[in-house]
Amino acid sequence: MKSVIENDQYNIGHICSRQQVERGLGGETAFRWISAKHERAEYSFADLDRESSKFANVLKGLGFAPGEILFTFLPKTPEQFFVFLGTLKLQVICGTLFSNFGDDALLDRLGDARAKGVVTRKSLLKKLLRVRDRLPALRYVIVIDIDEHQSADILSYAKLMGQASSDFVALLTPPDTPSVLHYTSGSTGKPKGVLHAHRAVLHLTQTSREVFNLLDSDLFWCTADQGWVTGTSYGIIGPWSLGVTQLHYGGAYDARVWFDLIQNEGVTVWYSAPTALRMLMREPAELFRGYDLKALRHIFSVGEPLNPEVITWGRSVLRHDIYDTWFQTETGGIMIANRPGLAIRPGSMGTPVAGAEPAILADDGTPLGPDQQGSLCLKRGWPAMFSTFLNNPSAYASKFRGDWYATGDTAIRDADGYYWFKGRSDDVINTSGHLISPFEVESALLEVEEVAESGVIGAPDELLYEKIVAFVCLHKQFTWSRELEVKIRVHVGNRASSLATPQEIIVVSSIPKNKSGKIMRRVLKARYLGQDAGDLSTMEE
């Protein structure tokens, strides 16, 4: 495959817009936008280049310099793409935030990153304003749906863009220049900023061809939100680096709407999540029988392991294979995958992509043989590998064992080179493909007046892969009620994220802890699942 890099220019913003125009694709559709109300618009690569260049000039005019950080805090909307690529054109780091983040989640991420600016919309502005006084580095809030500036630092996107020149040429960008910032959480402590570099475009281009088999004529639909690494790596960068047209839909899950889009728009390659596919499985099979899916060449999945039952359903109901793919925020792009031309082994992660060198290691770093379970590690050096944890070099260093990046997943490799996911080596909860820290949920629970102690686990769930189960111990003067349950759910959703809201809340008399006071989540999980809790010698009496 011809390299996407021309004249040593690694700038992602340039490659995904101006370079496609220079290839002669300026008049071709970059993306077809369909809003939640089914309003339609088409944007060419020339439009993408013009609007992103204008935004780069907006930031330059506001005094943004390479290496500073701007976040988007937006729902799915065309402005997301113009802002993202324009920010990268200027060599400013672009972070993306889920629009359903609560106050604490915003404060943790914006504060840690010392973000200079945020692009948002009116409906989300009040959340930002509630934490604004605790973000001394935040200079500008740019609002996409107001016509006039509200103050010297709350600015109208439309007015700024109306005054900006569309003439912008990205400076030559070396491969290790910082690019995209996504935050993830471990099982304890604050979220960590996963910082990537512009060189990631090499891996995203390669895997878009190798795994998705993207062709110049394809219409690619990635359903992921841009607050998630999948939404930026493969909902923006990978396809556009190849000049491939994308579909972007602003609405929520709706089986009939989704399949209307796939059929009527002529989607050829579809990338979604196992949670969405499991939701589709719950729909009556008759719903799908009337659809003509002949244009749809491939279906791919990402976020958590794909159940074999989903693959069987896809073959029988949709008449298509569904290919599972595996990567992490830290890996930046797909590392192990099932893909066309490779026989699917239902339940497996697939085999490594070109340039990925995984291994299964024992705790002492010894390589393990076929069918031996151990730590899934990756040989450092692939282009999309994260550069650091922002402001946390010690945490970054702890993720490596010499030349091996420890993913935190446990797996086995079979004799034919297929990898099989076995679990997480930490307590992170994978719900609907989103990693949720129990610590963050527990912290939000403890802010509720009635809650004395809390412990949070992930439990297997047919739909979500893992559901969030919260154990709460109430202060003696309070009693459990439906009203208190609603209060807790609302509070966690507002403080952390709607994604972090517990699916189940269980009232207990105490939370098991070890003698140093650490919550013993494995004990909670064993009790919940009716399993042996194992060694309890370190537990408080």
Coordinates of C-alpha atoms in Angstrom, one line a residue:
M1 CA 0.0 0.0 0.0
K2 CA 1.3 3.5 -0.9
S3 CA 2.3 5.4 2.2
V4 CA -0.1 8.1 3.3
I5 CA 2.9 10.3 4.3
E6 CA 4.0 12.8 1.6
N7 CA 7.0 15.1 1.9
D8 CA 7.5 14.0 5.5
Q9 CA 4.2 15.6 6.5
Y10 CA 2.6 13.6 9.3
N11 CA 0.0 16.1 10.3
I12 CA -3.3 14.3 10.7
G13 CA -5.4 17.3 10.1
H14 CA -3.6 18.0 6.8
I15 CA -3.7 14.4 5.6
C16 CA -7.4 13.9 6.3
S17 CA -8.4 17.1 4.4
R18 CA -6.0 19.1 2.3
Q19 CA -4.1 16.1 1.1
Q20 CA -7.3 14.5 -0.1
V21 CA -8.1 17.7 -2.1
E22 CA -4.6 17.6 -3.6
R23 CA -5.3 14.0 -4.6
G24 CA -8.2 15.3 -6.7
L25 CA -10.9 14.3 -4.2
G26 CA -12.0 17.9 -3.3
G27 CA -15.4 17.4 -4.9
E28 CA -16.0 14.0 -3.4
T29 CA -18.1 13.5 -0.3
A30 CA -16.1 13.3 2.9
F31 CA -19.2 12.7 5.1
R32 CA -22.9 12.5 4.8
W33 CA -24.4 13.9 7.9
I34 CA -27.9 12.9 9.1
S35 CA -29.2 14.5 12.3
A36 CA -31.3 12.9 14.9
K37 CA -34.3 14.7 13.2
H38 CA -33.2 13.2 9.9
E39 CA -32.0 16.5 8.4
R40 CA -29.4 15.7 5.8
A41 CA -26.2 17.5 4.6
E42 CA -23.2 16.4 2.6
Y43 CA -19.7 17.8 3.1
S44 CA -17.0 17.4 0.5
F45 CA -13.3 17.0 1.2
A46 CA -13.0 20.6 0.1
D47 CA -15.6 21.6 2.7
L48 CA -13.7 19.7 5.3
D49 CA -10.4 21.3 4.4
R50 CA -12.0 24.8 4.3
E51 CA -13.8 24.6 7.6
S52 CA -10.9 22.9 9.5
S53 CA -8.5 25.6 8.1
K54 CA -10.8 28.3 9.3
F55 CA -10.9 26.8 12.8
A56 CA -7.1 26.5 12.8
N57 CA -7.0 30.2 12.1
V58 CA -9.6 30.9 14.9
L59 CA -7.3 29.2 17.4
K60 CA -4.2 30.9 16.0
G61 CA -6.0 34.3 16.4
L62 CA -6.9 33.4 20.0
G63 CA -3.2 32.8 20.7
F64 CA -3.2 29.0 20.8
A65 CA 0.3 27.6 20.3
P66 CA 1.5 24.1 19.3
G67 CA 1.4 21.7 22.3
E68 CA -1.4 23.5 24.1
I69 CA -4.7 21.6 24.6
L70 CA -8.2 22.2 23.4
F71 CA -11.1 19.9 24.2
T72 CA -14.4 19.2 22.4
F73 CA -17.4 18.7 24.7
L74 CA -20.0 18.0 22.1
P75 CA -22.6 15.5 21.0
K76 CA -22.3 14.1 17.5
T77 CA -22.3 17.1 15.2
P78 CA -20.5 18.2 12.0
E79 CA -18.6 20.9 14.0
Q80 CA -16.8 18.1 15.9
F81 CA -14.9 17.1 12.7
F82 CA -14.0 20.7 11.7
V83 CA -12.7 21.5 15.2
F84 CA -10.8 18.2 15.6
L85 CA -8.9 18.4 12.3
G86 CA -8.4 22.2 12.5
T87 CA -6.9 21.9 16.0
L88 CA -4.5 19.2 14.8
K89 CA -3.5 21.3 11.8
L90 CA -2.2 24.0 14.2
Q91 CA -0.3 21.2 16.1
V92 CA -2.6 22.0 19.1
I93 CA -3.5 18.8 21.0
C94 CA -7.2 17.8 20.7
G95 CA -8.9 16.1 23.5
T96 CA -12.5 14.8 23.2
L97 CA -15.1 14.5 26.0
F98 CA -18.4 12.6 26.1
S99 CA -21.3 14.9 26.2
N100 CA -22.9 13.0 29.1
F101 CA -19.9 13.6 31.4
G102 CA -20.9 15.0 34.8
D103 CA -19.2 17.8 36.8
D104 CA -16.5 15.7 38.4
A105 CA -15.5 13.9 35.2
L106 CA -15.1 17.3 33.5
L107 CA -13.1 18.8 36.3
D108 CA -10.8 15.8 36.5
R109 CA -9.9 15.8 32.8
L110 CA -9.9 19.5 32.1
G111 CA -8.0 20.3 35.3
D112 CA -5.4 17.6 34.8
A113 CA -4.8 18.6 31.2
R114 CA -4.7 22.3 32.0
A115 CA -6.9 22.8 29.0
K116 CA -6.7 26.3 27.4
G117 CA -10.1 25.9 25.6
V118 CA -13.2 23.9 25.2
V119 CA -15.7 23.8 22.3
T120 CA -19.2 23.0 23.4
R121 CA -22.9 23.9 22.9
K122 CA -25.5 25.8 24.9
S123 CA -27.1 22.7 26.4
L124 CA -23.8 21.6 27.9
L125 CA -22.5 25.1 28.9
K126 CA -24.0 25.1 32.3
K127 CA -22.0 22.0 33.3
L128 CA -18.8 23.8 32.4
L129 CA -19.8 26.9 34.2
R130 CA -20.3 25.0 37.4
V131 CA -16.7 23.9 37.5
R132 CA -15.2 26.9 35.7
D133 CA -13.8 28.7 38.8
R134 CA -11.7 25.6 39.5
L135 CA -10.1 25.6 36.1
P136 CA -7.6 28.5 36.2
A137 CA -5.9 27.5 32.9
L138 CA -9.2 27.5 30.9
R139 CA -9.1 30.7 28.9
Y140 CA -11.8 30.2 26.2
V141 CA -15.2 28.4 25.9
I142 CA -16.4 28.4 22.3
V143 CA -20.1 27.7 21.8
I144 CA -21.2 26.3 18.5
D145 CA -24.9 27.4 18.7
I146 CA -24.8 31.0 19.8
D147 CA -24.6 33.9 17.3
E148 CA -22.8 36.5 19.4
H149 CA -20.0 36.4 22.0
Q150 CA -21.4 36.3 25.5
S151 CA -18.2 37.7 27.1
A152 CA -14.5 38.0 26.5
D153 CA -14.1 34.3 27.1
I154 CA -17.4 32.7 26.1
L155 CA -17.3 33.0 22.4
S156 CA -19.5 32.3 19.4
Y157 CA -18.2 29.7 17.1
A158 CA -20.2 31.1 14.2
K159 CA -18.9 34.6 14.7
L160 CA -15.3 33.4 15.0
M161 CA -15.6 31.2 11.9
G162 CA -17.3 34.0 9.9
Q163 CA -14.3 36.2 10.5
A164 CA -11.6 33.6 9.9
S165 CA -9.6 33.1 6.7
S166 CA -9.8 29.7 5.0
D167 CA -6.2 30.0 4.0
F168 CA -4.1 27.8 6.3
V169 CA -1.2 25.6 5.5
A170 CA -0.2 23.2 8.3
L171 CA 3.5 23.5 9.3
L172 CA 5.6 20.4 8.6
T173 CA 4.7 18.1 11.5
P174 CA 7.3 15.5 12.7
P175 CA 5.9 12.1 13.5
D176 CA 6.3 12.3 17.3
T177 CA 4.3 15.6 17.6
P178 CA 1.5 15.2 20.2
S179 CA -1.9 14.9 18.6
V180 CA -4.9 13.4 20.3
L181 CA -5.7 13.1 24.0
H182 CA -8.2 10.6 25.5
Y183 CA -8.7 10.0 29.2
T184 CA -9.2 6.5 30.7
S185 CA -9.5 5.3 34.2
G186 CA -7.8 2.6 36.1
S187 CA -9.4 0.7 39.0
T188 CA -8.2 3.3 41.5
G189 CA -7.1 6.9 41.4
K190 CA -7.9 9.7 39.0
P191 CA -8.4 9.3 35.2
K192 CA -5.2 9.3 33.2
G193 CA -4.6 11.2 30.0
V194 CA -3.5 9.0 27.1
L195 CA -1.5 11.1 24.7
H196 CA -1.0 10.0 21.1
A197 CA 1.2 11.4 18.3
H198 CA 0.6 12.3 14.7
R199 CA 2.6 9.2 13.6
A200 CA -0.6 7.2 14.6
V201 CA -2.0 8.0 11.2
L202 CA 0.4 5.3 9.7
H203 CA -1.2 2.6 11.8
L204 CA -4.8 3.8 11.3
T205 CA -4.4 4.0 7.5
Q206 CA -2.9 0.5 7.4
T207 CA -5.5 -1.1 9.6
S208 CA -8.4 0.6 7.8
R209 CA -7.1 -1.2 4.7
E210 CA -6.0 -4.4 6.2
V211 CA -8.9 -5.1 8.6
F212 CA -11.9 -3.2 7.1
N213 CA -10.7 -3.8 3.5
L214 CA -11.8 -0.2 2.7
L215 CA -12.1 0.7 -0.9
D216 CA -12.3 4.1 -2.6
S217 CA -15.9 3.5 -3.4
D218 CA -17.0 2.5 0.2
L219 CA -19.4 4.3 2.5
F220 CA -18.1 3.6 6.0
W221 CA -20.2 3.9 9.2
C222 CA -18.6 3.9 12.6
T223 CA -21.3 4.3 15.2
A224 CA -18.9 5.2 18.0
D225 CA -19.0 8.6 19.7
Q226 CA -16.0 10.8 19.2
G227 CA -15.5 10.9 23.0
W228 CA -14.1 7.4 22.6
V229 CA -10.9 6.5 20.9
T230 CA -12.8 4.4 18.3
G231 CA -14.7 7.5 17.3
T232 CA -11.6 9.5 16.6
S233 CA -9.3 6.7 15.3
Y234 CA -11.8 5.1 13.0
G235 CA -14.7 7.6 12.9
I236 CA -12.4 10.3 11.7
I237 CA -8.8 9.5 10.9
G238 CA -8.5 6.1 9.4
P239 CA -11.1 6.4 6.6
W240 CA -10.4 10.1 5.8
S241 CA -6.7 9.4 5.5
L242 CA -7.7 7.1 2.6
G243 CA -10.2 9.5 1.1
V244 CA -13.1 7.2 2.0
T245 CA -16.6 8.6 2.5
Q246 CA -18.2 8.3 5.9
L247 CA -21.8 8.3 7.2
H248 CA -22.3 10.1 10.5
Y249 CA -25.6 9.9 12.3
G250 CA -26.5 12.2 15.2
G251 CA -29.3 10.1 16.7
A252 CA -29.3 7.3 19.3
Y253 CA -29.8 3.6 18.9
D254 CA -33.0 2.6 17.1
A255 CA -32.9 -0.7 15.2
R256 CA -35.3 0.4 12.5
V257 CA -33.6 3.7 11.9
W258 CA -30.2 2.1 11.8
F259 CA -31.2 -0.5 9.2
D260 CA -33.0 2.2 7.2
L261 CA -29.7 4.0 7.1
I262 CA -27.7 1.0 6.2
Q263 CA -30.1 0.1 3.4
N264 CA -31.1 3.5 2.0
E265 CA -27.7 5.2 2.3
G266 CA -25.9 2.2 0.9
V267 CA -23.5 1.6 3.8
T268 CA -20.9 -0.9 2.7
V269 CA -18.7 -1.3 5.8
W270 CA -20.2 -1.0 9.3
Y271 CA -18.3 -0.8 12.6
S272 CA -20.3 -1.0 15.8
A273 CA -20.2 -2.4 19.4
P274 CA -21.2 -5.8 20.8
T275 CA -23.7 -4.0 23.1
A276 CA -25.5 -2.6 20.1
L277 CA -25.4 -5.9 18.3
R278 CA -26.8 -7.7 21.4
M279 CA -29.6 -5.1 21.5
L280 CA -30.3 -5.9 17.8
M281 CA -30.5 -9.6 18.7
R282 CA -33.4 -8.8 21.1
E283 CA -35.4 -7.3 18.2
P284 CA -37.9 -9.7 16.4
A285 CA -36.1 -11.3 13.5
E286 CA -39.0 -10.2 11.2
L287 CA -37.7 -6.6 11.6
F288 CA -34.6 -7.4 9.5
R289 CA -36.1 -9.7 6.9
G290 CA -37.5 -6.8 4.8
Y291 CA -34.1 -5.1 4.4
D292 CA -31.9 -5.4 1.3
L293 CA -28.3 -5.6 2.7
K294 CA -26.6 -6.5 -0.5
A295 CA -24.5 -3.3 -0.5
L296 CA -23.2 -4.1 3.0
R297 CA -19.9 -6.0 2.5
H298 CA -18.6 -6.2 6.1
I299 CA -19.7 -5.8 9.7
F300 CA -17.1 -5.3 12.5
S301 CA -17.3 -5.0 16.2
V302 CA -15.2 -3.4 18.9
G303 CA -15.3 -2.6 22.6
E304 CA -15.6 -5.8 24.5
P305 CA -15.4 -9.5 23.5
L306 CA -18.0 -10.5 20.9
N307 CA -20.1 -13.4 22.1
P308 CA -20.2 -16.4 19.8
E309 CA -24.0 -16.2 19.9
V310 CA -23.8 -12.8 18.2
I311 CA -21.8 -14.3 15.3
T312 CA -24.3 -17.1 14.9
W313 CA -27.1 -14.5 14.9
G314 CA -25.4 -12.3 12.3
R315 CA -25.0 -15.3 10.0
S316 CA -28.6 -16.5 10.3
V317 CA -30.5 -13.2 10.5
L318 CA -28.3 -10.7 8.7
R319 CA -26.6 -13.2 6.4
H320 CA -23.2 -11.6 7.3
D321 CA -20.2 -12.5 9.3
I322 CA -19.4 -10.2 12.2
Y323 CA -15.6 -9.6 12.7
D324 CA -14.4 -8.8 16.2
T325 CA -11.5 -6.4 16.7
W326 CA -9.4 -5.6 19.7
F327 CA -7.6 -2.5 20.8
Q328 CA -7.3 -0.1 23.7
T329 CA -7.2 3.7 24.2
E330 CA -3.4 3.2 24.8
T331 CA -2.8 1.2 21.6
G332 CA -4.5 3.9 19.5
G333 CA -5.6 1.5 16.8
I334 CA -6.6 -2.1 16.1
M335 CA -3.9 -4.6 17.2
I336 CA -5.6 -8.0 17.0
A337 CA -8.6 -8.8 14.8
N338 CA -10.8 -11.1 12.9
R339 CA -11.1 -9.9 9.4
P340 CA -12.1 -10.9 5.9
G341 CA -9.9 -13.6 4.5
L342 CA -9.2 -15.0 7.9
A343 CA -11.4 -17.8 9.2
I344 CA -13.5 -16.6 12.2
R345 CA -13.1 -18.6 15.4
P346 CA -16.2 -17.5 17.3
G347 CA -15.2 -16.0 20.7
S348 CA -11.6 -15.3 19.7
M349 CA -10.0 -11.9 19.3
G350 CA -8.5 -13.0 16.0
T351 CA -4.8 -12.7 15.0
P352 CA -2.3 -9.8 15.1
V353 CA -2.4 -7.1 12.4
A354 CA 0.8 -6.3 10.5
G355 CA 3.3 -4.5 12.7
A356 CA 1.7 -5.8 16.0
E357 CA 3.8 -8.2 18.0
P358 CA 1.8 -9.5 20.9
A359 CA 2.9 -12.2 23.5
I360 CA 1.4 -14.0 26.5
L361 CA 3.8 -13.5 29.4
A362 CA 3.8 -14.9 32.9
D363 CA 4.0 -12.6 35.9
D364 CA 7.8 -12.9 35.9
G365 CA 7.9 -11.9 32.2
T366 CA 8.6 -15.4 30.9
P367 CA 6.9 -16.0 27.5
L368 CA 4.1 -18.7 27.7
G369 CA 3.3 -21.3 25.1
P370 CA 0.0 -22.1 23.3
D371 CA -3.1 -22.4 25.5
Q372 CA -1.3 -21.0 28.6
Q373 CA -3.1 -18.1 30.2
G374 CA -1.1 -15.0 31.1
S375 CA -0.7 -11.3 30.6
L376 CA -1.4 -10.0 27.1
C377 CA 1.6 -7.8 26.2
L378 CA 2.6 -5.9 23.1
K379 CA 6.2 -5.2 21.8
R380 CA 6.6 -1.4 22.0
G381 CA 7.1 0.6 18.8
W382 CA 3.9 0.4 16.7
P383 CA 3.0 3.9 15.3
A384 CA -0.2 4.4 17.2
M385 CA 1.3 3.5 20.6
F386 CA 0.6 6.2 23.2
S387 CA 3.4 8.5 24.0
T388 CA 2.8 9.0 27.7
F389 CA 0.2 9.5 30.4
L390 CA -0.1 13.2 30.6
N391 CA 1.5 14.6 33.7
N392 CA 2.1 11.1 35.0
P393 CA 5.3 9.6 33.7
S394 CA 5.6 7.1 36.6
A395 CA 2.2 5.6 35.7
Y396 CA 3.4 5.4 32.1
A397 CA 6.6 3.6 33.0
S398 CA 4.6 1.1 35.1
K399 CA 2.8 -0.1 32.1
F400 CA 6.0 -1.5 30.5
R401 CA 8.0 -4.6 31.3
G402 CA 11.2 -3.7 29.4
D403 CA 10.2 -3.6 25.7
W404 CA 6.7 -4.9 26.4
Y405 CA 3.5 -2.9 27.0
A406 CA 1.3 -4.7 29.6
T407 CA -2.3 -4.3 28.4
G408 CA -3.9 -5.3 31.7
D409 CA -5.8 -8.0 29.9
T410 CA -5.3 -11.7 30.4
A411 CA -5.5 -14.0 27.4
I412 CA -4.3 -17.2 25.8
R413 CA -2.9 -17.8 22.3
D414 CA -3.9 -21.1 20.6
A415 CA -1.6 -23.2 18.5
D416 CA -2.7 -21.5 15.3
G417 CA -2.0 -18.0 16.5
Y418 CA -5.5 -16.9 17.5
Y419 CA -5.8 -14.9 20.7
W420 CA -8.6 -15.5 23.2
F421 CA -9.6 -12.8 25.9
K422 CA -9.9 -14.2 29.4
G423 CA -10.4 -11.1 31.6
R424 CA -9.0 -7.9 33.1
S425 CA -6.1 -8.1 35.5
D426 CA -7.5 -5.0 37.3
D427 CA -10.9 -4.0 38.4
V428 CA -12.0 -1.8 35.5
I429 CA -15.6 -2.4 34.4
N430 CA -16.2 -2.7 30.7
T431 CA -19.8 -1.7 30.2
S432 CA -21.1 -1.3 26.7
G433 CA -17.5 -0.9 25.5
H434 CA -16.7 1.9 27.9
L435 CA -14.2 1.5 30.7
I436 CA -15.6 2.7 34.1
S437 CA -13.5 3.0 37.2
P438 CA -15.2 1.5 40.3
F439 CA -13.3 4.1 42.3
E440 CA -15.0 7.0 40.5
V441 CA -18.4 5.5 41.1
E442 CA -17.7 4.7 44.7
S443 CA -16.5 8.3 45.2
A444 CA -19.8 9.7 43.8
L445 CA -21.8 7.3 46.0
L446 CA -20.1 8.5 49.1
E447 CA -21.2 12.1 48.4
V448 CA -24.8 11.0 48.9
E449 CA -25.7 12.0 52.5
E450 CA -27.3 8.7 53.3
V451 CA -24.4 6.5 52.1
A452 CA -21.8 5.6 54.7
E453 CA -19.7 3.1 52.6
S454 CA -19.8 1.9 49.1
G455 CA -18.2 -0.8 46.9
V456 CA -18.6 -1.2 43.1
I457 CA -18.1 -4.2 40.9
G458 CA -18.7 -5.3 37.3
A459 CA -20.9 -8.3 36.8
P460 CA -21.5 -10.3 33.6
D461 CA -24.5 -9.0 31.6
E462 CA -26.0 -10.3 28.4
L463 CA -26.5 -6.9 26.9
L464 CA -23.8 -4.7 28.4
Y465 CA -21.0 -7.3 28.7
E466 CA -20.6 -6.0 32.3
K467 CA -23.2 -4.2 34.3
I468 CA -22.3 -1.9 37.2
V469 CA -23.4 -3.3 40.6
A470 CA -23.1 -0.9 43.6
F471 CA -23.1 -2.1 47.2
V472 CA -24.0 0.6 49.7
C473 CA -24.0 0.7 53.5
L474 CA -26.4 3.3 54.8
H475 CA -25.9 5.5 57.9
K476 CA -27.9 4.1 60.8
Q477 CA -30.5 6.9 60.8
F478 CA -31.5 6.3 57.2
T479 CA -33.6 3.5 55.6
W480 CA -33.7 2.3 52.0
S481 CA -36.5 3.5 49.7
R482 CA -37.3 3.9 46.1
E483 CA -36.8 7.6 46.4
L484 CA -33.3 7.1 47.8
E485 CA -32.5 4.7 44.9
V486 CA -33.5 7.4 42.4
K487 CA -31.5 10.0 44.2
I488 CA -28.4 7.9 44.1
R489 CA -28.8 7.1 40.4
V490 CA -29.3 10.7 39.5
H491 CA -26.3 11.8 41.6
V492 CA -23.9 9.3 40.1
G493 CA -25.0 10.2 36.6
N494 CA -24.5 13.9 37.3
R495 CA -21.2 13.6 39.1
A496 CA -19.5 10.9 37.1
S497 CA -21.4 10.0 33.9
S498 CA -24.6 8.5 32.9
L499 CA -22.5 5.5 31.7
A500 CA -21.4 5.1 35.3
T501 CA -24.9 4.9 36.8
P502 CA -25.3 1.5 38.6
Q503 CA -27.7 -0.9 37.0
E504 CA -28.2 -2.5 40.4
I505 CA -27.9 -1.2 43.9
I506 CA -27.7 -3.6 46.8
V507 CA -27.9 -2.5 50.5
V508 CA -25.5 -4.3 52.8
S509 CA -24.5 -4.0 56.4
S510 CA -20.8 -3.5 55.7
I511 CA -18.3 -3.4 52.8
P512 CA -15.5 -6.0 53.0
K513 CA -12.1 -4.4 53.3
N514 CA -8.6 -5.7 53.9
K515 CA -6.6 -4.7 56.9
S516 CA -5.2 -1.7 55.2
G517 CA -8.7 -0.5 54.4
K518 CA -8.8 -1.3 50.7
I519 CA -12.2 -2.5 49.4
M520 CA -12.1 -6.2 48.6
R521 CA -14.0 -6.1 45.3
R522 CA -13.3 -9.7 44.5
V523 CA -15.2 -10.7 47.7
L524 CA -18.1 -8.6 46.7
K525 CA -18.1 -10.1 43.2
A526 CA -17.8 -13.6 44.5
R527 CA -20.7 -13.1 46.9
Y528 CA -22.8 -11.6 44.1
L529 CA -22.1 -14.5 41.7
G530 CA -22.4 -17.1 44.4
Q531 CA -18.8 -18.2 44.1
D532 CA -16.1 -19.0 46.6
A533 CA -14.4 -15.8 47.8
G534 CA -11.1 -17.5 48.2
D535 CA -8.5 -16.4 50.8
L536 CA -10.1 -14.1 53.3
S537 CA -7.1 -13.9 55.7
T538 CA -6.4 -10.2 54.9
M539 CA -10.0 -9.1 55.4
E540 CA -11.0 -7.0 58.3
E541 CA -12.9 -8.8 61.0

